[in-house]
Amino acid sequence: MTEDFFLRALAGGVGVALAAGPIGCFVVWRRMAYFGATLAHAVLLGVALGFLLEIEPTLAILAICLLLAGGLALLERQRLVPLDTLLGVLAHGVFAAGLIVIAFMEQVRVDLMGYLFGDVLSVSAADLRFIFAIAAGSVAALAWQWRNLLSVTVNEDLAAVEGVPVQRVRMLLVILLAVVIATGMKIVGMLLVLALVIIPPAAARRFAATPEQMVVAAAGVGAAAVVAGLFGSLEWDVPAGPAIVMAASAIFAAGLLVPTRSSSRRRE
Amino acid sequence: MARPPTAVDPESSPLVEARGVSVSFGRRNVLEGVDLAVHAGEIVTLVGLNGAGKSTLVRVLLGIVRPSRGRVVRAPGLRIGYAPQHVDRDPVLPMTVRRFLTVGAPATRGRLDTLLAEVGAGAILDHPLSEISGGELHRVLLARALLREPGLLVLDEPLAGVDVTSQSELYRLIATIRDRYGCGVLLVSHDLHLVMAATDTVVCINRHVCCTGHPRAITRDPAFVSLFGRHVANTLAVYEHSHDHHHDALAEPVPIDSGTRTNPDTPANDVRAAVERGPGRAPDDGIARDASRATVAPGLTESSERPGPDARGARP
């Protein structure tokens, strides 16, 4: 039960959860959930291009995500199609493109299921180092820009007038989100990676009275979901990625039964 | 047409100045060649119909939107306190009023208490931002702007969604703040009547500057009349001249319901305007203000259907 691969899976999953929860809070606060889903759909195209150009897949995924964010900023200027539709077009467009490019690569066998649904039990020691470097880096970046990030989240115009470099802060969020998606994809796969970004903050809101508490609680909920999901997967012999996401959803559902801190302090 | 007393020295260099500012989004010109200046100690109010470019002009002056032509000059080292028209306060972001106030810059609890008392917001520091009322939010936004000890205060529709009594209170508050801090104030408002009551300079825009001047003069400007309609202009003019011309209005046989006259100093012609607009509009202070509120809305609707061609011709 405490085999090495299982311990590595636990550590890797917890590492991704620690990075995803705090970024996820900003995704939830700023209503970027669908944007995150669009980035996740670009993972396959990134992997394929990584093989074609012979570069590290994670780097290729990052590059595609940033291109996508840039392209979206340009497309937002047209006013005929609303933003959520635009994101839907991009998400499915890049996903289909990824499938087609992979189908063309006859010389490389790609574990499609692994990318779609993750393969947490195959996490290597090198993967672990990478995951924890990413987690440490993204948490450090959030701490470094915390006040600016919060200011931009509350109101971008106010932040701009108060001297916050709004565009750079927004760019930082997009980069961090892309990094977390590219990393978390190894654990739960591209179709479920956004769950680790969104569900823990959604569950954490119930237990938080300040933004800082929510960020810490989101990281905690994510880590708890990884541990519970992996043990559940071992116990009942179900796929690990979906088990983690189910555990996170269960924590969210359980949290709904707890009264929120803010509404328990009714005014007057 | 006596100039209202004001501490503004028009020769001093402005806090912020737009020179020939044009902004276009795509092929749509939102602003064309706008000139505007705000001096220290001056209250300038931007008025104009919906879509006239008021908010865009404010964003240009704040440096958020870059003008496609022209330029904006700010006094060196100018600190701007800005209260936007709308702040998203989604309950998913757990944030108290106190945290909202200090997210830009730290401040002691004592300072925040004093400031909130000054803007009349009461003890709401520990309330969630998402649960305070619209009127409280306007005061909190004003407090956040003041926290920066600004040289220029920019308030975008500070009266939207505030009930009438609180509106006149808020306007007095803005004037008090100007007197106490000596800052310049740039207001955006579509409540013409209150604007006329508490402003040094009115700038009326409809993509370009239609007319600009002291409130008393501007209601007679043909460009103003053609933009807002004669009805609105006349109502405002009645108010402005109520103290020296009220006997003219009394010549008209209009029934006056003295029950609406809560303020004994209110000139009779203001009551006439109030009564004319229909019963049930009795204000609880300064009847004239309420009278205008009743007239402005239909006037705006009417004139927005035919944005007067004269307005352009009368451009200075």
Tab-separated table of C-alpha atoms in Angstrom, chain B:
chain	number	residue	atom	x	y	z
B	1	MET	CA	-25.150	86.670	-15.123
B	2	ALA	CA	-23.007	87.218	-12.056
B	3	ARG	CA	-20.227	84.704	-11.589
B	4	PRO	CA	-20.709	82.531	-8.573
B	5	PRO	CA	-18.043	83.011	-5.934
B	6	THR	CA	-15.222	80.566	-6.435
B	7	ALA	CA	-11.693	80.189	-5.215
B	8	VAL	CA	-10.451	79.184	-8.653
B	9	ASP	CA	-7.775	81.202	-10.307
B	10	PRO	CA	-8.266	80.574	-14.041
B	11	GLU	CA	-4.728	81.727	-14.736
B	12	SER	CA	-3.154	79.005	-12.576
B	13	SER	CA	-1.959	75.925	-14.432
B	14	PRO	CA	-4.595	73.156	-14.370
B	15	LEU	CA	-4.288	69.914	-12.413
B	16	VAL	CA	-5.265	67.989	-15.494
B	17	GLU	CA	-5.955	69.167	-18.981
B	18	ALA	CA	-7.175	67.485	-22.166
B	19	ARG	CA	-6.025	69.173	-25.358
B	20	GLY	CA	-7.801	68.250	-28.572
B	21	VAL	CA	-8.436	64.716	-27.348
B	22	SER	CA	-10.032	62.294	-29.817
B	23	VAL	CA	-10.783	58.655	-29.117
B	24	SER	CA	-12.106	56.097	-31.541
B	25	PHE	CA	-12.987	52.457	-30.914
B	26	GLY	CA	-12.756	50.722	-34.275
B	27	ARG	CA	-14.496	52.973	-36.762
B	28	ARG	CA	-16.615	54.644	-34.117
B	29	ASN	CA	-15.498	58.073	-32.952
B	30	VAL	CA	-16.287	58.366	-29.270
B	31	LEU	CA	-14.618	61.708	-28.647
B	32	GLU	CA	-13.613	64.392	-31.137
B	33	GLY	CA	-11.229	67.212	-30.299
B	34	VAL	CA	-12.184	67.645	-26.654
B	35	ASP	CA	-10.564	70.390	-24.573
B	36	LEU	CA	-11.090	70.337	-20.831
B	37	ALA	CA	-9.217	71.539	-17.766
B	38	VAL	CA	-9.693	71.130	-14.029
B	39	HIS	CA	-7.965	73.552	-11.651
B	40	ALA	CA	-7.275	73.182	-7.951
B	41	GLY	CA	-10.310	74.108	-5.863
B	42	GLU	CA	-12.662	73.864	-8.829
B	43	ILE	CA	-15.664	71.586	-9.267
B	44	VAL	CA	-16.129	70.710	-12.923
B	45	THR	CA	-19.085	68.609	-13.930
B	46	LEU	CA	-19.368	66.672	-17.171
B	47	VAL	CA	-22.904	66.351	-18.424
B	48	GLY	CA	-24.201	64.734	-21.585
B	49	LEU	CA	-26.605	62.121	-22.848
B	50	ASN	CA	-25.959	58.401	-22.609
B	51	GLY	CA	-23.210	57.433	-25.017
B	52	ALA	CA	-21.926	61.010	-25.246
B	53	GLY	CA	-18.468	59.839	-24.189
B	54	LYS	CA	-18.481	61.092	-20.594
B	55	SER	CA	-16.981	57.976	-19.076
B	56	THR	CA	-14.474	57.606	-21.911
B	57	LEU	CA	-13.286	61.154	-21.364
B	58	VAL	CA	-12.845	60.434	-17.661
B	59	ARG	CA	-10.852	57.308	-18.470
B	60	VAL	CA	-8.661	59.313	-20.833
B	61	LEU	CA	-8.018	61.920	-18.146
B	62	LEU	CA	-7.188	59.140	-15.670
B	63	GLY	CA	-4.684	57.653	-18.113
B	64	ILE	CA	-6.581	54.351	-18.488
B	65	VAL	CA	-7.525	54.968	-22.129
B	66	ARG	CA	-4.961	56.367	-24.532
B	67	PRO	CA	-6.336	59.065	-26.843
B	68	SER	CA	-6.016	58.385	-30.581
B	69	ARG	CA	-5.269	62.072	-31.108
B	70	GLY	CA	-4.514	64.989	-28.818
B	71	ARG	CA	-2.924	64.741	-25.409
B	72	VAL	CA	-3.548	64.832	-21.693
B	73	VAL	CA	-1.329	66.907	-19.426
B	74	ARG	CA	-1.278	66.219	-15.704
B	75	ALA	CA	0.377	68.412	-13.092
B	76	PRO	CA	3.668	66.799	-12.013
B	77	GLY	CA	3.221	64.551	-8.978
B	78	LEU	CA	-0.571	64.811	-9.137
B	79	ARG	CA	-2.325	62.165	-7.037
B	80	ILE	CA	-5.774	61.273	-8.303
B	81	GLY	CA	-8.513	59.820	-6.142
B	82	TYR	CA	-11.024	58.007	-8.329
B	83	ALA	CA	-14.459	56.662	-7.518
B	84	PRO	CA	-15.746	54.597	-10.447
B	85	GLN	CA	-19.400	54.399	-11.317
B	86	HIS	CA	-19.558	50.703	-10.690
B	87	VAL	CA	-17.552	48.237	-8.650
B	88	ASP	CA	-18.168	44.547	-9.030
B	89	ARG	CA	-18.643	43.063	-5.574
B	90	ASP	CA	-19.171	39.397	-6.072
B	91	PRO	CA	-19.647	37.599	-2.740
B	92	VAL	CA	-17.233	34.905	-3.954
B	93	LEU	CA	-14.420	37.295	-3.028
B	94	PRO	CA	-14.437	37.425	0.774
B	95	MET	CA	-13.663	41.059	1.477
B	96	THR	CA	-14.674	43.488	4.182
B	97	VAL	CA	-15.138	47.204	3.638
B	98	ARG	CA	-11.928	47.757	5.594
B	99	ARG	CA	-9.977	45.442	3.320
B	100	PHE	CA	-11.429	47.099	0.242
B	101	LEU	CA	-10.342	50.503	1.495
B	102	THR	CA	-6.791	49.393	2.238
B	103	VAL	CA	-6.125	47.169	-0.781
B	104	GLY	CA	-4.390	50.054	-2.527
B	105	ALA	CA	-2.554	51.473	0.468
B	106	PRO	CA	-2.385	50.555	4.150
B	107	ALA	CA	-4.136	52.731	6.728
B	108	THR	CA	-4.750	52.524	10.456
B	109	ARG	CA	-8.138	51.599	11.805
B	110	GLY	CA	-8.470	55.013	13.446
B	111	ARG	CA	-7.836	56.765	10.144
B	112	LEU	CA	-10.443	54.625	8.390
B	113	ASP	CA	-13.012	55.242	11.136
B	114	THR	CA	-12.489	58.988	10.849
B	115	LEU	CA	-12.715	58.890	7.085
B	116	LEU	CA	-15.909	56.840	7.042
B	117	ALA	CA	-17.467	59.223	9.561
B	118	GLU	CA	-16.413	62.133	7.360
B	119	VAL	CA	-18.226	60.713	4.320
B	120	GLY	CA	-21.178	59.769	6.500
B	121	ALA	CA	-20.911	56.018	6.036
B	122	GLY	CA	-21.175	54.924	9.662
B	123	ALA	CA	-19.529	51.918	11.301
B	124	ILE	CA	-19.414	49.486	8.400
B	125	LEU	CA	-15.678	48.738	8.338
B	126	ASP	CA	-16.160	45.086	9.234
B	127	HIS	CA	-19.141	44.441	6.992
B	128	PRO	CA	-18.640	42.359	3.858
B	129	LEU	CA	-18.361	44.653	0.835
B	130	SER	CA	-20.994	42.608	-0.987
B	131	GLU	CA	-23.591	43.279	1.711
B	132	ILE	CA	-23.548	47.070	2.092
B	133	SER	CA	-26.194	49.175	0.357
B	134	GLY	CA	-25.694	51.099	-2.882
B	135	GLY	CA	-25.604	54.411	-1.043
B	136	GLU	CA	-23.033	53.105	1.417
B	137	LEU	CA	-20.939	51.835	-1.476
B	138	HIS	CA	-20.796	55.319	-3.027
B	139	ARG	CA	-19.545	56.693	0.275
B	140	VAL	CA	-17.022	53.889	0.651
B	141	LEU	CA	-15.741	54.593	-2.870
B	142	LEU	CA	-15.452	58.263	-1.981
B	143	ALA	CA	-13.575	57.326	1.192
B	144	ARG	CA	-11.159	55.153	-0.771
B	145	ALA	CA	-10.501	58.027	-3.161
B	146	LEU	CA	-9.932	60.430	-0.245
B	147	LEU	CA	-7.607	57.984	1.493
B	148	ARG	CA	-5.009	58.817	-1.152
B	149	GLU	CA	-5.128	62.500	-0.147
B	150	PRO	CA	-5.728	63.383	-3.774
B	151	GLY	CA	-4.989	66.624	-5.527
B	152	LEU	CA	-7.764	65.740	-7.939
B	153	LEU	CA	-10.929	63.872	-7.074
B	154	VAL	CA	-12.676	62.148	-9.987
B	155	LEU	CA	-16.189	60.874	-9.293
B	156	ASP	CA	-18.072	59.021	-12.020
B	157	GLU	CA	-21.827	59.209	-11.389
B	158	PRO	CA	-21.469	59.371	-7.604
B	159	LEU	CA	-25.229	59.724	-7.278
B	160	ALA	CA	-26.431	56.766	-9.323
B	161	GLY	CA	-28.817	54.676	-7.278
B	162	VAL	CA	-28.739	57.050	-4.298
B	163	ASP	CA	-32.073	58.321	-3.040
B	164	VAL	CA	-32.880	62.007	-3.327
B	165	THR	CA	-32.203	63.040	0.261
B	166	SER	CA	-28.836	61.320	0.272
B	167	GLN	CA	-28.049	62.891	-3.113
B	168	SER	CA	-28.229	66.468	-1.912
B	169	GLU	CA	-26.324	65.398	1.191
B	170	LEU	CA	-23.651	63.805	-0.977
B	171	TYR	CA	-23.388	66.928	-3.103
B	172	ARG	CA	-22.921	69.099	-0.041
B	173	LEU	CA	-20.317	66.610	1.102
B	174	ILE	CA	-18.404	66.934	-2.170
B	175	ALA	CA	-18.397	70.717	-1.859
B	176	THR	CA	-17.228	70.431	1.748
B	177	ILE	CA	-14.404	68.123	0.742
B	178	ARG	CA	-13.327	70.564	-1.958
B	179	ASP	CA	-13.274	73.393	0.594
B	180	ARG	CA	-11.417	71.364	3.208
B	181	TYR	CA	-8.764	69.769	1.004
B	182	GLY	CA	-8.575	72.400	-1.714
B	183	CYS	CA	-8.553	69.651	-4.333
B	184	GLY	CA	-9.999	69.900	-7.811
B	185	VAL	CA	-13.124	67.826	-8.416
B	186	LEU	CA	-14.244	66.310	-11.710
B	187	LEU	CA	-17.765	64.942	-11.568
B	188	VAL	CA	-19.741	62.996	-14.109
B	189	SER	CA	-23.449	63.265	-13.689
B	190	HIS	CA	-26.631	63.064	-15.637
B	191	ASP	CA	-28.634	64.583	-12.830
B	192	LEU	CA	-28.652	68.055	-14.350
B	193	HIS	CA	-30.374	69.817	-11.532
B	194	LEU	CA	-28.003	68.872	-8.787
B	195	VAL	CA	-25.149	69.628	-11.139
B	196	MET	CA	-26.394	73.163	-11.573
B	197	ALA	CA	-26.666	73.640	-7.835
B	198	ALA	CA	-23.151	72.649	-6.834
B	199	THR	CA	-20.743	73.208	-9.688
B	200	ASP	CA	-18.316	75.936	-10.727
B	201	THR	CA	-18.066	74.876	-14.351
B	202	VAL	CA	-20.337	72.680	-16.418
B	203	VAL	CA	-18.949	70.977	-19.500
B	204	CYS	CA	-21.616	69.566	-21.729
B	205	ILE	CA	-20.335	66.960	-24.157
B	206	ASN	CA	-21.797	65.063	-27.043
B	207	ARG	CA	-18.611	63.490	-28.467
B	208	HIS	CA	-17.242	67.021	-28.721
B	209	VAL	CA	-17.616	69.815	-26.177
B	210	CYS	CA	-21.023	71.361	-26.960
B	211	CYS	CA	-20.745	74.170	-24.512
B	212	THR	CA	-18.951	75.004	-21.345
B	213	GLY	CA	-19.387	77.635	-18.676
B	214	HIS	CA	-20.897	78.542	-15.361
B	215	PRO	CA	-24.150	76.775	-14.589
B	216	ARG	CA	-26.256	79.941	-14.855
B	217	ALA	CA	-24.962	80.847	-18.264
B	218	ILE	CA	-24.990	77.410	-19.731
B	219	THR	CA	-28.727	76.801	-19.461
B	220	ARG	CA	-29.216	79.641	-21.977
B	221	ASP	CA	-26.634	78.336	-24.391
B	222	PRO	CA	-28.381	77.296	-27.632
B	223	ALA	CA	-26.227	74.175	-27.820
B	224	PHE	CA	-27.322	73.125	-24.345
B	225	VAL	CA	-30.962	73.836	-25.110
B	226	SER	CA	-30.844	71.874	-28.345
B	227	LEU	CA	-29.126	68.899	-26.686
B	228	PHE	CA	-31.318	68.542	-23.643
B	229	GLY	CA	-34.491	70.136	-24.995
B	230	ARG	CA	-36.030	73.463	-24.102
B	231	HIS	CA	-38.103	71.931	-21.363
B	232	VAL	CA	-35.119	70.799	-19.329
B	233	ALA	CA	-33.209	74.010	-19.951
B	234	ASN	CA	-36.156	76.118	-18.855
B	235	THR	CA	-36.695	74.126	-15.701
B	236	LEU	CA	-33.065	74.534	-14.797
B	237	ALA	CA	-33.131	78.215	-15.659
B	238	VAL	CA	-36.200	78.675	-13.446
B	239	TYR	CA	-34.254	77.203	-10.607
B	240	GLU	CA	-31.169	79.267	-11.236
B	241	HIS	CA	-33.098	82.519	-11.372
B	242	SER	CA	-35.589	81.734	-8.709
B	243	HIS	CA	-34.201	84.233	-6.261
B	244	ASP	CA	-34.376	87.312	-8.498
B	245	HIS	CA	-37.261	86.480	-10.781
B	246	HIS	CA	-39.705	84.546	-8.763
B	247	HIS	CA	-42.450	87.148	-9.192
B	248	ASP	CA	-42.480	86.443	-12.949
B	249	ALA	CA	-43.467	82.927	-12.286
B	250	LEU	CA	-46.064	83.924	-9.750
B	251	ALA	CA	-47.876	85.808	-12.472
B	252	GLU	CA	-49.008	82.492	-13.789
B	253	PRO	CA	-52.118	81.226	-12.111
B	254	VAL	CA	-50.910	77.878	-10.872
B	255	PRO	CA	-52.384	76.222	-7.811
B	256	ILE	CA	-49.790	75.841	-5.098
B	257	ASP	CA	-50.152	73.058	-2.631
B	258	SER	CA	-48.581	74.626	0.410
B	259	GLY	CA	-48.409	71.221	2.015
B	260	THR	CA	-45.386	70.411	-0.137
B	261	ARG	CA	-43.477	73.414	1.132
B	262	THR	CA	-41.414	71.902	3.849
B	263	ASN	CA	-38.767	74.550	3.359
B	264	PRO	CA	-40.163	78.032	4.087
B	265	ASP	CA	-37.381	79.670	2.047
B	266	THR	CA	-38.269	77.826	-1.113
B	267	PRO	CA	-39.287	80.279	-3.813
B	268	ALA	CA	-42.793	79.831	-5.052
B	269	ASN	CA	-41.887	79.234	-8.676
B	270	ASP	CA	-39.977	76.129	-7.684
B	271	VAL	CA	-43.128	74.850	-6.114
B	272	ARG	CA	-44.878	75.645	-9.345
B	273	ALA	CA	-42.394	73.498	-11.218
B	274	ALA	CA	-42.886	70.724	-8.716
B	275	VAL	CA	-46.647	70.907	-8.931
B	276	GLU	CA	-46.544	71.075	-12.700
B	277	ARG	CA	-44.704	67.777	-12.814
B	278	GLY	CA	-47.568	66.158	-10.993
B	279	PRO	CA	-48.518	65.348	-7.429
B	280	GLY	CA	-46.817	62.808	-5.252
B	281	ARG	CA	-43.411	64.235	-6.055
B	282	ALA	CA	-43.148	66.262	-2.893
B	283	PRO	CA	-39.507	66.378	-1.923
B	284	ASP	CA	-38.389	66.466	1.646
B	285	ASP	CA	-35.811	69.180	1.191
B	286	GLY	CA	-35.246	71.856	-1.455
B	287	ILE	CA	-38.297	71.361	-3.613
B	288	ALA	CA	-36.561	72.687	-6.693
B	289	ARG	CA	-34.240	69.710	-6.830
B	290	ASP	CA	-37.028	67.244	-6.917
B	291	ALA	CA	-38.897	69.245	-9.494
B	292	SER	CA	-35.986	68.923	-11.831
B	293	ARG	CA	-35.587	65.239	-11.245
B	294	ALA	CA	-39.108	64.827	-12.431
B	295	THR	CA	-38.498	66.766	-15.615
B	296	VAL	CA	-35.035	65.673	-16.617
B	297	ALA	CA	-35.871	62.107	-17.424
B	298	PRO	CA	-38.588	62.724	-20.050
B	299	GLY	CA	-36.537	65.579	-21.479
B	300	LEU	CA	-33.578	63.296	-21.973
B	301	THR	CA	-35.635	60.621	-23.630
B	302	GLU	CA	-37.221	63.088	-25.952
B	303	SER	CA	-34.034	64.761	-27.089
B	304	SER	CA	-32.041	61.563	-27.425
B	305	GLU	CA	-34.307	60.606	-30.323
B	306	ARG	CA	-33.239	63.655	-32.236
B	307	PRO	CA	-29.749	64.747	-31.261
B	308	GLY	CA	-30.027	68.339	-32.403
B	309	PRO	CA	-28.006	69.357	-35.425
B	310	ASP	CA	-27.739	72.843	-33.922
B	311	ALA	CA	-25.535	71.486	-31.193
B	312	ARG	CA	-22.750	70.997	-33.676
B	313	GLY	CA	-23.233	74.407	-35.235
B	314	ALA	CA	-23.009	76.123	-31.896
B	315	ARG	CA	-19.661	74.552	-31.142
B	316	PRO	CA	-17.294	77.263	-30.045
